[in-house]
Amino acid sequence: MTKVLISGGGTGGHVFPAIAIANALKEKQSNIELLFVGAKDRMEMEKVPAAGFEIVGLWISGFQRSLSLKNLSFPFKLIFSMIKAWSIIRSFKPDVVVGVGGYASGPVLKVATIKGIPTLIQEQNSYAGITNKLLSDKVNRICVAYDGMERFFPKEKILLTGNPVRKDILNLEGKRILGISHFGLSQNLKTVLVVGGSLGALSINQGIKNSMDLFTEIGIQLIWQTGKSFYKEAKQEASDSKYMDRFKVYDFVGDMDFAYSAADMIISRAGAIAISELACVGKAVIMVPSPFVAEDHQTKNAMALFDKEAAILVKDHETIEKLGPAAIELLKDQAKMDQMGANIKRLAKFDSAGVIADEIIKMA
């Protein structure tokens, strides 16, 4: 039996690709045993078991780039996690260890390379994460989603695969009515899906909150994923009787296949996994890149789509004034929405998880 250990997480951008890879491995090889390793108290500890896989948590967190008392505990967490990772690997005896980025992947992959176990990392972004950059000289294979990644990684180790996406969003044809019904919305109104990443986005939430009356006046309904920190405020605002039937507010939307199916247009951050999913979905998108990421890579991601007329770009600091009006203007132009949807769909890679799974099986 082949055993594969998958490590990493922290955000949906790491967790959901990992789950997609695991599902692809299960489909391709029935006699495979999978174990996830994540960071305690992070979202993978909930999402991975919900997807049907076993996970073990490490006591690990990131190093704060700014001065912070939290950094005092970092060396102890790292040492503890290295010891725990060593114990997990010794007990599980994996044939291959996979890292998807995030806090937990560092200690696990470091131990695996020391022990000579075949290793593969999956880098989602156009600007490589620090954990993957540090590990790149030691791992055997590096799966990437963008051209030009040899500026971060050894060229001979790179395989261009695209980003794995959730299987349930790959075939949405003819599911709009199901999606609309799932959220209790009207089939006769235009629907906007708002997603600020798995943890939410304050600027997007504020822009939507500021536009609620405007949306109501012209008959727009929302599926609004706020993240946990803004959820109570948004829920309170949407509880007003004039919004209640049209604004569906969630801290996290689990059934993204229904959400994407219901949407006529999507407002989103410009993270790599979000873009990979949106390309597969093939609908009109307004992107609000996060400015709080390394090398401003979300703006670069969004500009790549904007230049191909596959998305509209609203800057993070302009959301309160411009996000609502931009959405309304786009919704009034169905021909433009259709063209944008077709343009972004041309960028989709539909079997990235399968390609990565094949590579893992080959290494085992």
Short mmCIF file of C-alpha atoms in Angstrom, two decimals, residues 19-245:
data_model
loop_
_atom_site.label_atom_id
_atom_site.label_comp_id
_atom_site.label_asym_id
_atom_site.label_seq_id
_atom_site.Cartn_x
_atom_site.Cartn_y
_atom_site.Cartn_z
CA ILE A 19 -7.78 18.28 -0.34
CA ALA A 20 -8.09 18.34 -4.14
CA ILE A 21 -4.77 16.49 -4.48
CA ALA A 22 -5.87 13.94 -1.86
CA ASN A 23 -9.13 13.28 -3.69
CA ALA A 24 -7.28 12.84 -6.98
CA LEU A 25 -4.90 10.35 -5.35
CA LYS A 26 -7.85 8.35 -3.99
CA GLU A 27 -9.45 8.24 -7.44
CA LYS A 28 -6.28 7.08 -9.15
CA GLN A 29 -5.16 4.50 -6.60
CA SER A 30 -7.65 2.81 -4.29
CA ASN A 31 -4.98 1.16 -2.11
CA ILE A 32 -3.49 4.43 -0.91
CA GLU A 33 -3.28 5.66 2.68
CA LEU A 34 -3.31 9.40 3.29
CA LEU A 35 -2.46 11.44 6.38
CA PHE A 36 -2.55 15.22 6.69
CA VAL A 37 -0.42 17.29 9.03
CA GLY A 38 -1.58 20.84 9.79
CA ALA A 39 -1.19 23.60 12.35
CA LYS A 40 -3.29 23.38 15.50
CA ASP A 41 -6.12 25.92 15.70
CA ARG A 42 -5.99 26.64 11.95
CA MET A 43 -8.80 25.97 9.48
CA GLU A 44 -7.32 22.70 8.16
CA MET A 45 -8.11 21.04 11.51
CA GLU A 46 -11.80 21.48 10.64
CA LYS A 47 -11.85 21.32 6.82
CA VAL A 48 -9.70 18.21 6.33
CA PRO A 49 -11.78 15.88 8.58
CA ALA A 50 -14.93 17.32 6.97
CA ALA A 51 -13.52 16.15 3.63
CA GLY A 52 -13.05 12.64 5.02
CA PHE A 53 -9.33 12.58 5.79
CA GLU A 54 -7.32 12.13 8.98
CA ILE A 55 -5.18 15.02 10.22
CA VAL A 56 -2.62 15.55 12.99
CA GLY A 57 -1.88 19.04 14.32
CA LEU A 58 1.48 20.66 15.07
CA TRP A 59 2.04 23.47 17.57
CA ILE A 60 3.43 25.88 15.00
CA SER A 61 2.80 29.42 13.78
CA GLY A 62 4.47 31.87 11.46
CA PHE A 63 7.30 34.26 12.28
CA GLN A 64 5.94 37.82 12.49
CA ARG A 65 7.82 40.17 10.15
CA SER A 66 7.12 43.11 12.49
CA LEU A 67 8.34 43.32 16.08
CA SER A 68 6.05 41.12 18.12
CA LEU A 69 6.12 39.29 21.44
CA LYS A 70 4.70 36.30 19.56
CA ASN A 71 8.13 35.81 17.99
CA LEU A 72 9.57 34.88 21.39
CA SER A 73 7.73 31.56 21.27
CA PHE A 74 8.60 30.82 17.64
CA PRO A 75 11.91 28.93 18.28
CA PHE A 76 10.23 26.71 20.87
CA LYS A 77 7.28 25.98 18.57
CA LEU A 78 9.65 25.15 15.73
CA ILE A 79 11.72 22.73 17.82
CA PHE A 80 8.60 21.10 19.27
CA SER A 81 7.09 20.76 15.77
CA MET A 82 10.28 19.25 14.35
CA ILE A 83 10.23 16.61 17.10
CA LYS A 84 6.51 15.94 16.51
CA ALA A 85 7.04 15.77 12.73
CA TRP A 86 9.86 13.26 13.24
CA SER A 87 7.55 11.13 15.40
CA ILE A 88 4.68 11.30 12.86
CA ILE A 89 6.92 10.30 9.96
CA ARG A 90 8.53 7.47 11.93
CA SER A 91 5.10 6.11 12.84
CA PHE A 92 3.31 6.61 9.49
CA LYS A 93 6.28 5.62 7.27
CA PRO A 94 5.21 7.62 4.18
CA ASP A 95 6.45 6.74 0.70
CA VAL A 96 6.09 10.38 -0.38
CA VAL A 97 5.69 13.62 1.58
CA VAL A 98 3.82 16.51 -0.04
CA GLY A 99 3.88 20.15 1.08
CA VAL A 100 1.31 22.74 -0.01
CA GLY A 101 2.76 25.71 1.87
CA GLY A 102 1.78 27.16 5.21
CA TYR A 103 3.25 26.78 8.67
CA ALA A 104 3.05 23.02 9.09
CA SER A 105 4.74 22.11 5.82
CA GLY A 106 8.14 23.42 6.94
CA PRO A 107 8.95 21.03 9.81
CA VAL A 108 7.39 18.02 8.06
CA LEU A 109 9.25 18.48 4.78
CA LYS A 110 12.50 19.29 6.56
CA VAL A 111 12.35 16.00 8.46
CA ALA A 112 11.36 14.10 5.30
CA THR A 113 14.34 15.45 3.36
CA ILE A 114 16.72 14.57 6.22
CA LYS A 115 15.36 11.01 6.19
CA GLY A 116 15.67 10.74 2.40
CA ILE A 117 11.93 10.33 1.74
CA PRO A 118 10.80 11.55 -1.73
CA THR A 119 9.26 15.01 -1.40
CA LEU A 120 7.08 17.25 -3.56
CA ILE A 121 5.93 20.80 -2.94
CA GLN A 122 3.04 22.61 -4.62
CA GLU A 123 3.44 26.39 -4.95
CA GLN A 124 0.16 28.15 -5.69
CA ASN A 125 1.37 31.71 -6.22
CA SER A 126 3.34 33.63 -8.83
CA TYR A 127 5.54 34.81 -5.95
CA ALA A 128 6.85 31.84 -3.98
CA GLY A 129 6.13 31.52 -0.27
CA ILE A 130 9.03 31.64 2.17
CA THR A 131 8.59 28.03 3.36
CA ASN A 132 8.72 26.65 -0.17
CA LYS A 133 11.70 28.84 -1.09
CA LEU A 134 13.66 27.57 1.91
CA LEU A 135 12.85 23.94 1.07
CA SER A 136 13.35 24.08 -2.70
CA ASP A 137 17.00 22.97 -2.75
CA LYS A 138 16.22 19.79 -0.80
CA VAL A 139 12.89 18.57 -2.22
CA ASN A 140 12.64 16.34 -5.30
CA ARG A 141 9.80 17.97 -7.26
CA ILE A 142 8.16 21.40 -7.35
CA CYS A 143 4.72 21.78 -8.96
CA VAL A 144 3.90 25.36 -9.94
CA ALA A 145 0.97 27.27 -11.44
CA TYR A 146 2.85 30.04 -13.25
CA ASP A 147 5.60 30.40 -15.81
CA GLY A 148 8.88 31.99 -14.74
CA MET A 149 9.15 30.26 -11.35
CA GLU A 150 12.80 29.36 -12.00
CA ARG A 151 13.61 32.72 -10.38
CA PHE A 152 12.67 31.06 -7.08
CA PHE A 153 13.31 27.35 -7.65
CA PRO A 154 15.84 25.08 -9.39
CA LYS A 155 14.64 24.85 -12.99
CA GLU A 156 15.19 21.10 -13.31
CA LYS A 157 12.78 20.38 -10.42
CA ILE A 158 9.85 22.45 -11.75
CA LEU A 159 6.69 20.98 -13.26
CA LEU A 160 4.04 23.43 -14.55
CA THR A 161 0.71 21.94 -13.46
CA GLY A 162 -1.60 24.81 -12.61
CA ASN A 163 -3.40 24.93 -9.27
CA PRO A 164 -5.65 22.11 -8.01
CA VAL A 165 -9.24 23.21 -7.47
CA ARG A 166 -12.18 21.65 -5.67
CA LYS A 167 -13.72 18.93 -7.80
CA ASP A 168 -17.30 20.03 -7.11
CA ILE A 169 -16.82 23.32 -8.98
CA LEU A 170 -15.57 21.76 -12.21
CA ASN A 171 -19.00 21.06 -13.68
CA LEU A 172 -21.55 23.78 -12.93
CA GLU A 173 -23.43 23.64 -16.22
CA GLY A 174 -27.20 23.86 -15.73
CA LYS A 175 -27.02 24.18 -11.93
CA ARG A 176 -28.10 27.82 -11.52
CA ILE A 177 -31.63 26.98 -10.36
CA LEU A 178 -30.24 24.52 -7.79
CA GLY A 179 -27.82 27.15 -6.54
CA ILE A 180 -30.45 29.87 -6.30
CA SER A 181 -32.81 27.49 -4.47
CA HIS A 182 -30.05 26.37 -2.08
CA PHE A 183 -29.59 29.94 -0.83
CA GLY A 184 -33.30 30.81 -0.85
CA LEU A 185 -32.92 33.53 -3.46
CA SER A 186 -35.08 34.71 -6.36
CA GLN A 187 -34.51 33.30 -9.85
CA ASN A 188 -35.62 36.62 -11.34
CA LEU A 189 -32.90 38.85 -9.85
CA LYS A 190 -29.21 39.21 -10.65
CA THR A 191 -27.00 37.56 -8.02
CA VAL A 192 -23.59 38.74 -6.85
CA LEU A 193 -21.29 36.38 -4.93
CA VAL A 194 -18.88 38.19 -2.60
CA VAL A 195 -15.87 36.23 -1.33
CA GLY A 196 -12.93 37.88 0.40
CA GLY A 197 -10.90 34.71 0.80
CA SER A 198 -11.48 32.06 3.45
CA LEU A 199 -10.64 34.51 6.25
CA GLY A 200 -12.61 37.47 4.87
CA ALA A 201 -11.51 40.90 3.61
CA LEU A 202 -12.34 44.08 5.54
CA SER A 203 -12.16 46.44 2.55
CA ILE A 204 -14.52 44.31 0.45
CA ASN A 205 -16.93 43.96 3.37
CA GLN A 206 -16.94 47.72 3.94
CA GLY A 207 -17.48 48.35 0.24
CA ILE A 208 -20.46 45.98 0.17
CA LYS A 209 -21.91 47.40 3.39
CA ASN A 210 -21.70 50.90 1.91
CA SER A 211 -23.57 49.76 -1.22
CA MET A 212 -26.43 47.81 0.34
CA ASP A 213 -29.07 50.46 -0.34
CA LEU A 214 -27.80 50.89 -3.89
CA PHE A 215 -28.02 47.14 -4.54
CA THR A 216 -31.52 46.98 -3.07
CA GLU A 217 -32.79 49.88 -5.17
CA ILE A 218 -31.92 48.21 -8.46
CA GLY A 219 -32.82 44.65 -7.46
CA ILE A 220 -29.50 42.91 -6.81
CA GLN A 221 -29.25 39.99 -4.38
CA LEU A 222 -26.09 38.88 -2.59
CA ILE A 223 -24.39 35.75 -1.33
CA TRP A 224 -21.90 37.39 1.01
CA GLN A 225 -19.00 35.52 2.66
CA THR A 226 -17.67 37.92 5.29
CA GLY A 227 -15.12 35.91 7.27
CA LYS A 228 -15.56 35.54 11.03
CA SER A 229 -14.42 38.99 12.15
CA PHE A 230 -17.02 40.94 10.12
CA TYR A 231 -19.82 38.39 10.26
CA LYS A 232 -21.82 39.77 13.22
CA GLU A 233 -21.74 43.32 11.86
CA ALA A 234 -22.80 42.24 8.36
CA LYS A 235 -25.49 39.91 9.72
CA GLN A 236 -26.88 42.73 11.84
CA GLU A 237 -26.97 45.09 8.86
CA ALA A 238 -28.63 42.48 6.64
CA SER A 239 -31.29 41.68 9.25
CA ASP A 240 -33.14 44.88 8.33
CA SER A 241 -36.41 43.89 6.67
CA LYS A 242 -35.56 45.66 3.41
CA TYR A 243 -32.45 43.48 2.97
CA MET A 244 -33.47 40.21 4.61
CA ASP A 245 -34.74 38.32 1.55
#
